[in-house]
Amino acid sequence: MEKFSQFRDRGSGIAPFLPIPSEPLGLQAPLRIFLFFFRLPLFIFVTLGYFIVLQWLPIGSLGKKAALWCILGVPSIWWIDLQVDGVRKGSLSKQQQARLPQPGSVIASSLTSPIDAVYLAAIFDPIFTASYPNTRQVERISLLQAILRAFASPATRPAPGARMVDVGTLVEKYPNRALVLFPECTTTNSRAILPLSHSLLAVPPKTKIFPVSLRYTPVDVVTPLPGSYISFLWMLLSRPTHCIRVRIAECVVQGRAASEAPPARSTRKSTYHTNYLDTLDQESGDGEVTVGEKALLDQVGESLARLGRVKRVGLGVKEKQDFIRMWSRTRRTW
């Protein structure tokens, strides 16, 4: 893997885009092969049953959460280690309203696996969004889209025709539901936290932001490479059990400096000579981030790194695009 050394963080040497090598099957081969072929039809049945039928029925939030837990239950994702900053074990119920994400709050979640979105939906029933590095606006997406984006190639800007919206608009429109942001904008191998999107800066000043870290044991269910459907299903369904380690930090609220009005954004519209997507690069650039806004990004990033016991790196979406192109060319020669 020395040929990919340029995609290691210069300060820490961490390579956040390399796939996690799988352990050899060894004596567990018969068991894992049996589990995979036994679970596969059940997993397909419950997954298609939810996304084709159940999610459209008036079964309420509890009914949908129960169906999602069935999806998590087929591959035996049961052992969930939950810890909340500032809460001692056994006393969470007494402080639940203040310590856990509530309707009207924003969840800034790490992004390593398609399981992230399913777990968050099963617990919080939130509104999912997609973030991009070059804009403070977000794209509202469905749960299925959030899952598929964990297998998709990284994008530095929205696709043509994508409907972008302000975070504050979504918070105001859905006061009874939490809002999920994936500020890293793309998946990693769970060994680092990437630079965060400026979409966090568009969160209204009084809205609580909860950094949430999701980590898995075994860690090979992450999808740092796009299109890894088959390998992901194999790792997910052939393992006897999976453990999710969930860490929730204390909420972050923009301080007085961070709540200052952001610099004037481009008001240019799409014309014959300019396109709206071209104006995104003019918005929310590094030079337009105030001291308070940078402090907010640093606080959320440090919280995610501390919760996941990893480090922040300087590699972002563009570096991952370069890595994927080089990885694809190299793989063709193996």
Short mmCIF file of C-alpha atoms in Angstrom, two decimals:
data_model
loop_
_atom_site.label_atom_id
_atom_site.label_comp_id
_atom_site.label_asym_id
_atom_site.label_seq_id
_atom_site.Cartn_x
_atom_site.Cartn_y
_atom_site.Cartn_z
CA MET A 1 0.00 0.00 0.00
CA GLU A 2 3.02 2.29 -0.22
CA LYS A 3 1.76 3.56 -3.57
CA PHE A 4 -1.12 5.23 -1.69
CA SER A 5 1.14 6.98 0.82
CA GLN A 6 0.20 10.34 -0.69
CA PHE A 7 -3.29 9.81 0.70
CA ARG A 8 -2.06 9.57 4.27
CA ASP A 9 -2.44 12.56 6.55
CA ARG A 10 0.93 14.28 6.78
CA GLY A 11 0.68 14.95 10.49
CA SER A 12 -0.61 11.62 11.78
CA GLY A 13 0.12 9.19 8.93
CA ILE A 14 -3.49 7.98 9.01
CA ALA A 15 -5.01 6.74 5.74
CA PRO A 16 -8.80 7.25 6.17
CA PHE A 17 -9.79 5.89 2.74
CA LEU A 18 -8.04 2.52 2.62
CA PRO A 19 -10.41 -0.47 3.01
CA ILE A 20 -10.15 -2.52 6.17
CA PRO A 21 -8.53 -5.90 5.37
CA SER A 22 -10.74 -8.83 6.29
CA GLU A 23 -9.56 -11.62 8.53
CA PRO A 24 -8.99 -15.05 6.96
CA LEU A 25 -11.92 -17.40 7.41
CA GLY A 26 -9.90 -20.28 8.85
CA LEU A 27 -11.91 -22.77 10.88
CA GLN A 28 -14.93 -20.46 10.89
CA ALA A 29 -15.47 -20.84 7.14
CA PRO A 30 -18.35 -23.38 7.34
CA LEU A 31 -20.18 -21.34 10.01
CA ARG A 32 -19.79 -18.03 8.19
CA ILE A 33 -20.86 -19.46 4.84
CA PHE A 34 -23.94 -21.00 6.49
CA LEU A 35 -24.84 -17.75 8.27
CA PHE A 36 -24.49 -15.74 5.06
CA PHE A 37 -26.78 -17.94 2.95
CA PHE A 38 -29.25 -18.38 5.82
CA ARG A 39 -29.53 -14.67 6.57
CA LEU A 40 -29.39 -13.32 3.02
CA PRO A 41 -32.99 -14.14 2.01
CA LEU A 42 -34.29 -12.95 5.39
CA PHE A 43 -32.35 -9.72 5.10
CA ILE A 44 -33.61 -9.08 1.57
CA PHE A 45 -37.19 -9.84 2.65
CA VAL A 46 -37.27 -7.50 5.68
CA THR A 47 -35.38 -4.74 3.87
CA LEU A 48 -37.56 -4.76 0.77
CA GLY A 49 -40.65 -5.19 2.95
CA TYR A 50 -39.84 -1.98 4.78
CA PHE A 51 -38.82 0.23 1.89
CA ILE A 52 -41.49 -1.00 -0.53
CA VAL A 53 -44.45 -1.43 1.83
CA LEU A 54 -44.10 -0.55 5.52
CA GLN A 55 -42.60 2.92 5.24
CA TRP A 56 -45.64 4.04 3.24
CA LEU A 57 -48.23 2.64 5.66
CA PRO A 58 -49.69 4.72 8.52
CA ILE A 59 -48.02 2.61 11.21
CA GLY A 60 -46.58 5.56 13.09
CA SER A 61 -43.08 6.25 14.28
CA LEU A 62 -43.00 3.28 16.68
CA GLY A 63 -44.07 0.86 13.95
CA LYS A 64 -41.37 2.09 11.60
CA LYS A 65 -38.74 1.90 14.33
CA ALA A 66 -39.76 -1.69 15.09
CA ALA A 67 -39.39 -2.58 11.41
CA LEU A 68 -35.95 -0.98 11.30
CA TRP A 69 -34.89 -2.94 14.38
CA CYS A 70 -35.90 -6.09 12.50
CA ILE A 71 -33.49 -5.09 9.73
CA LEU A 72 -30.74 -4.61 12.32
CA GLY A 73 -31.71 -7.83 14.05
CA VAL A 74 -31.20 -10.15 11.07
CA PRO A 75 -27.38 -9.66 11.05
CA SER A 76 -27.44 -9.70 14.89
CA ILE A 77 -26.60 -6.05 15.51
CA TRP A 78 -27.78 -6.23 19.11
CA TRP A 79 -24.94 -5.33 21.43
CA ILE A 80 -25.05 -1.55 21.46
CA ASP A 81 -22.70 0.24 23.85
CA LEU A 82 -24.18 3.69 24.48
CA GLN A 83 -22.40 6.40 26.43
CA VAL A 84 -23.41 10.03 26.82
CA ASP A 85 -21.04 12.77 27.94
CA GLY A 86 -21.73 13.99 31.45
CA VAL A 87 -24.05 11.11 32.35
CA ARG A 88 -23.10 8.31 34.70
CA LYS A 89 -24.21 4.80 33.91
CA GLY A 90 -27.68 4.09 35.22
CA SER A 91 -28.72 7.75 35.43
CA LEU A 92 -29.47 8.48 31.77
CA SER A 93 -33.25 8.32 32.19
CA LYS A 94 -33.16 11.15 34.75
CA GLN A 95 -31.35 13.50 32.34
CA GLN A 96 -32.65 12.25 28.99
CA GLN A 97 -34.27 15.49 27.88
CA ALA A 98 -31.09 17.51 28.24
CA ARG A 99 -28.45 14.97 27.20
CA LEU A 100 -29.95 13.21 24.15
CA PRO A 101 -30.93 14.67 20.77
CA GLN A 102 -34.52 15.84 20.85
CA PRO A 103 -36.96 17.11 18.21
CA GLY A 104 -35.73 20.44 16.89
CA SER A 105 -32.05 19.62 17.48
CA VAL A 106 -29.33 18.75 14.97
CA ILE A 107 -27.28 15.53 15.00
CA ALA A 108 -23.77 15.85 13.54
CA SER A 109 -22.94 12.22 12.92
CA SER A 110 -19.82 10.44 11.76
CA LEU A 111 -20.18 8.51 8.51
CA THR A 112 -18.50 5.17 8.01
CA SER A 113 -21.18 2.62 7.09
CA PRO A 114 -24.74 2.26 5.71
CA ILE A 115 -25.68 1.02 9.18
CA ASP A 116 -25.24 4.57 10.50
CA ALA A 117 -28.41 5.83 8.85
CA VAL A 118 -30.45 2.76 9.81
CA TYR A 119 -29.45 3.02 13.46
CA LEU A 120 -30.14 6.75 13.65
CA ALA A 121 -33.54 6.22 12.01
CA ALA A 122 -34.39 3.40 14.43
CA ILE A 123 -33.54 5.54 17.46
CA PHE A 124 -34.41 9.15 16.60
CA ASP A 125 -36.66 9.00 13.48
CA PRO A 126 -34.88 12.09 12.05
CA ILE A 127 -34.82 14.04 8.82
CA PHE A 128 -31.72 13.10 6.82
CA THR A 129 -29.65 15.54 4.79
CA ALA A 130 -26.61 15.45 2.53
CA SER A 131 -23.82 17.99 2.99
CA TYR A 132 -21.25 19.24 0.49
CA PRO A 133 -17.95 21.00 1.14
CA ASN A 134 -18.62 24.10 -0.97
CA THR A 135 -22.01 25.24 0.32
CA ARG A 136 -23.75 25.89 3.61
CA GLN A 137 -26.99 24.57 2.21
CA VAL A 138 -27.96 20.91 2.43
CA GLU A 139 -29.96 18.49 0.34
CA ARG A 140 -32.82 16.73 2.07
CA ILE A 141 -32.69 12.98 1.39
CA SER A 142 -34.65 9.92 2.42
CA LEU A 143 -33.41 7.08 4.61
CA LEU A 144 -32.86 4.91 1.54
CA GLN A 145 -30.84 7.66 -0.12
CA ALA A 146 -28.78 8.08 3.06
CA ILE A 147 -27.99 4.35 2.99
CA LEU A 148 -27.07 4.34 -0.70
CA ARG A 149 -24.85 7.41 -0.29
CA ALA A 150 -22.59 5.31 1.95
CA PHE A 151 -21.86 3.24 -1.20
CA ALA A 152 -21.67 6.22 -3.57
CA SER A 153 -18.66 8.07 -4.90
CA PRO A 154 -17.89 11.31 -3.04
CA ALA A 155 -19.15 14.57 -4.54
CA THR A 156 -17.79 18.05 -3.98
CA ARG A 157 -20.99 19.69 -5.17
CA PRO A 158 -24.67 18.76 -5.55
CA ALA A 159 -25.85 16.99 -8.65
CA PRO A 160 -27.58 19.14 -11.28
CA GLY A 161 -31.21 19.54 -10.31
CA ALA A 162 -30.64 18.82 -6.61
CA ARG A 163 -32.93 20.86 -4.38
CA MET A 164 -30.77 22.65 -1.85
CA VAL A 165 -32.25 24.19 1.28
CA ASP A 166 -31.05 26.05 4.34
CA VAL A 167 -30.63 24.07 7.55
CA GLY A 168 -32.67 26.66 9.42
CA THR A 169 -35.57 26.16 7.02
CA LEU A 170 -35.65 22.42 7.75
CA VAL A 171 -35.41 22.97 11.50
CA GLU A 172 -38.34 25.38 11.31
CA LYS A 173 -40.35 23.15 8.97
CA TYR A 174 -39.94 19.98 11.09
CA PRO A 175 -40.00 21.14 14.73
CA ASN A 176 -41.08 17.68 15.93
CA ARG A 177 -38.14 15.79 14.44
CA ALA A 178 -34.38 15.91 14.76
CA LEU A 179 -32.18 16.76 11.78
CA VAL A 180 -29.16 14.63 10.81
CA LEU A 181 -26.09 16.13 9.14
CA PHE A 182 -23.15 14.05 7.92
CA PRO A 183 -20.61 16.90 7.92
CA GLU A 184 -17.70 14.79 6.67
CA CYS A 185 -19.58 14.54 3.33
CA THR A 186 -18.24 11.05 2.57
CA THR A 187 -17.44 7.77 4.29
CA THR A 188 -14.16 6.83 5.95
CA ASN A 189 -12.71 3.62 7.37
CA SER A 190 -13.51 4.91 10.90
CA ARG A 191 -9.87 5.78 11.61
CA ALA A 192 -10.12 9.56 11.29
CA ILE A 193 -12.44 12.55 11.14
CA LEU A 194 -12.35 14.52 7.88
CA PRO A 195 -12.69 18.32 7.61
CA LEU A 196 -16.29 19.26 8.33
CA SER A 197 -18.68 20.85 5.89
CA HIS A 198 -19.76 24.44 6.31
CA SER A 199 -23.37 23.24 6.48
CA LEU A 200 -22.90 23.19 10.26
CA LEU A 201 -22.46 26.96 10.16
CA ALA A 202 -26.01 27.36 8.86
CA VAL A 203 -27.54 25.81 12.00
CA PRO A 204 -29.64 28.48 13.76
CA PRO A 205 -27.80 30.04 16.75
CA LYS A 206 -30.08 28.64 19.47
CA THR A 207 -30.34 25.15 17.99
CA LYS A 208 -28.47 22.40 19.84
CA ILE A 209 -25.92 20.39 17.84
CA PHE A 210 -25.17 16.90 19.19
CA PRO A 211 -21.95 15.28 17.86
CA VAL A 212 -22.61 11.53 17.57
CA SER A 213 -19.92 8.93 16.89
CA LEU A 214 -20.79 5.44 15.64
CA ARG A 215 -18.11 2.76 15.63
CA TYR A 216 -18.37 -0.96 14.88
CA THR A 217 -16.79 -4.15 16.15
CA PRO A 218 -15.68 -5.88 13.95
CA VAL A 219 -14.77 -2.76 11.98
CA ASP A 220 -14.92 -4.40 8.55
CA VAL A 221 -18.55 -3.35 7.93
CA VAL A 222 -17.38 0.14 6.97
CA THR A 223 -17.55 1.23 3.33
CA PRO A 224 -14.73 3.69 2.52
CA LEU A 225 -14.76 2.54 -1.13
CA PRO A 226 -17.79 3.20 -3.35
CA GLY A 227 -19.75 0.32 -4.83
CA SER A 228 -18.70 -2.24 -2.19
CA TYR A 229 -22.17 -3.81 -1.96
CA ILE A 230 -21.15 -7.47 -2.13
CA SER A 231 -18.23 -7.26 0.29
CA PHE A 232 -20.38 -5.28 2.73
CA LEU A 233 -23.18 -7.85 2.64
CA TRP A 234 -20.70 -10.66 3.16
CA MET A 235 -19.10 -9.00 6.18
CA LEU A 236 -22.48 -8.00 7.59
CA LEU A 237 -24.32 -11.30 7.23
CA SER A 238 -21.52 -13.82 7.78
CA ARG A 239 -20.41 -12.53 11.18
CA PRO A 240 -22.20 -14.08 14.18
CA THR A 241 -22.73 -10.70 15.88
CA HIS A 242 -21.87 -7.03 15.49
CA CYS A 243 -21.44 -4.38 18.17
CA ILE A 244 -22.17 -0.69 17.72
CA ARG A 245 -20.34 1.68 20.03
CA VAL A 246 -22.40 4.87 20.23
CA ARG A 247 -21.00 8.02 21.84
CA ILE A 248 -23.00 11.24 22.19
CA ALA A 249 -21.19 14.42 23.20
CA GLU A 250 -22.64 17.35 25.07
CA CYS A 251 -24.60 19.64 22.82
CA VAL A 252 -22.86 22.48 21.04
CA VAL A 253 -24.61 25.82 20.60
CA GLN A 254 -23.20 28.64 18.55
CA GLY A 255 -21.74 31.28 20.83
CA ARG A 256 -22.12 34.98 20.42
CA ALA A 257 -19.25 35.13 17.93
CA ALA A 258 -20.55 32.18 15.94
CA SER A 259 -24.06 33.62 15.87
CA GLU A 260 -22.96 36.75 14.06
CA ALA A 261 -24.49 37.19 10.67
CA PRO A 262 -22.40 35.36 8.06
CA PRO A 263 -20.74 37.34 5.28
CA ALA A 264 -22.94 38.30 2.38
CA ARG A 265 -23.49 35.35 0.10
CA SER A 266 -23.56 35.49 -3.64
CA THR A 267 -26.93 36.57 -4.97
CA ARG A 268 -26.17 35.71 -8.57
CA LYS A 269 -28.75 33.57 -10.28
CA SER A 270 -28.31 31.12 -13.10
CA THR A 271 -28.12 32.94 -16.43
CA TYR A 272 -26.94 32.19 -19.91
CA HIS A 273 -23.36 32.98 -18.86
CA THR A 274 -23.37 31.68 -15.26
CA ASN A 275 -24.74 28.55 -13.69
CA TYR A 276 -25.99 28.17 -10.12
CA LEU A 277 -23.57 25.32 -9.46
CA ASP A 278 -20.69 27.59 -10.47
CA THR A 279 -21.69 30.05 -7.75
CA LEU A 280 -21.41 27.41 -5.04
CA ASP A 281 -17.64 27.74 -5.08
CA GLN A 282 -18.09 31.42 -4.30
CA GLU A 283 -20.12 30.67 -1.20
CA SER A 284 -18.86 29.77 2.21
CA GLY A 285 -15.22 29.72 1.24
CA ASP A 286 -12.52 29.47 3.91
CA GLY A 287 -12.01 33.21 3.78
CA GLU A 288 -15.64 33.84 4.71
CA VAL A 289 -15.59 31.86 7.95
CA THR A 290 -15.56 34.05 11.03
CA VAL A 291 -13.56 33.29 14.14
CA GLY A 292 -16.68 32.14 15.97
CA GLU A 293 -17.75 29.89 13.08
CA LYS A 294 -14.32 28.30 12.89
CA ALA A 295 -14.52 27.68 16.64
CA LEU A 296 -17.84 25.89 16.11
CA LEU A 297 -16.40 23.61 13.42
CA ASP A 298 -13.36 22.89 15.59
CA GLN A 299 -15.52 22.09 18.61
CA VAL A 300 -17.73 19.65 16.71
CA GLY A 301 -14.72 18.09 14.96
CA GLU A 302 -12.81 17.66 18.21
CA SER A 303 -15.87 16.12 19.85
CA LEU A 304 -16.26 13.57 17.04
CA ALA A 305 -12.55 12.73 17.17
CA ARG A 306 -12.59 12.36 20.95
CA LEU A 307 -15.73 10.22 20.94
CA GLY A 308 -14.34 7.92 18.25
CA ARG A 309 -10.84 7.89 19.77
CA VAL A 310 -9.38 8.96 16.46
CA LYS A 311 -7.66 12.07 15.08
CA ARG A 312 -8.74 14.80 12.74
CA VAL A 313 -7.00 14.80 9.37
CA GLY A 314 -6.63 17.31 6.57
CA LEU A 315 -7.77 14.98 3.79
CA GLY A 316 -11.22 15.74 2.43
CA VAL A 317 -13.65 14.86 -0.34
CA LYS A 318 -11.38 15.99 -3.19
CA GLU A 319 -8.51 13.83 -1.90
CA LYS A 320 -10.86 10.86 -1.69
CA GLN A 321 -11.90 11.38 -5.31
CA ASP A 322 -8.22 11.31 -6.31
CA PHE A 323 -7.69 8.21 -4.16
CA ILE A 324 -10.59 6.36 -5.79
CA ARG A 325 -9.33 7.15 -9.29
CA MET A 326 -5.86 5.85 -8.41
CA TRP A 327 -7.29 2.83 -6.59
CA SER A 328 -9.44 1.92 -9.60
CA ARG A 329 -6.51 2.13 -12.02
CA THR A 330 -4.33 0.05 -9.71
CA ARG A 331 -6.97 -2.60 -9.12
CA ARG A 332 -7.26 -3.21 -12.87
CA THR A 333 -3.60 -4.22 -12.95
CA TRP A 334 -3.78 -6.67 -10.03
#
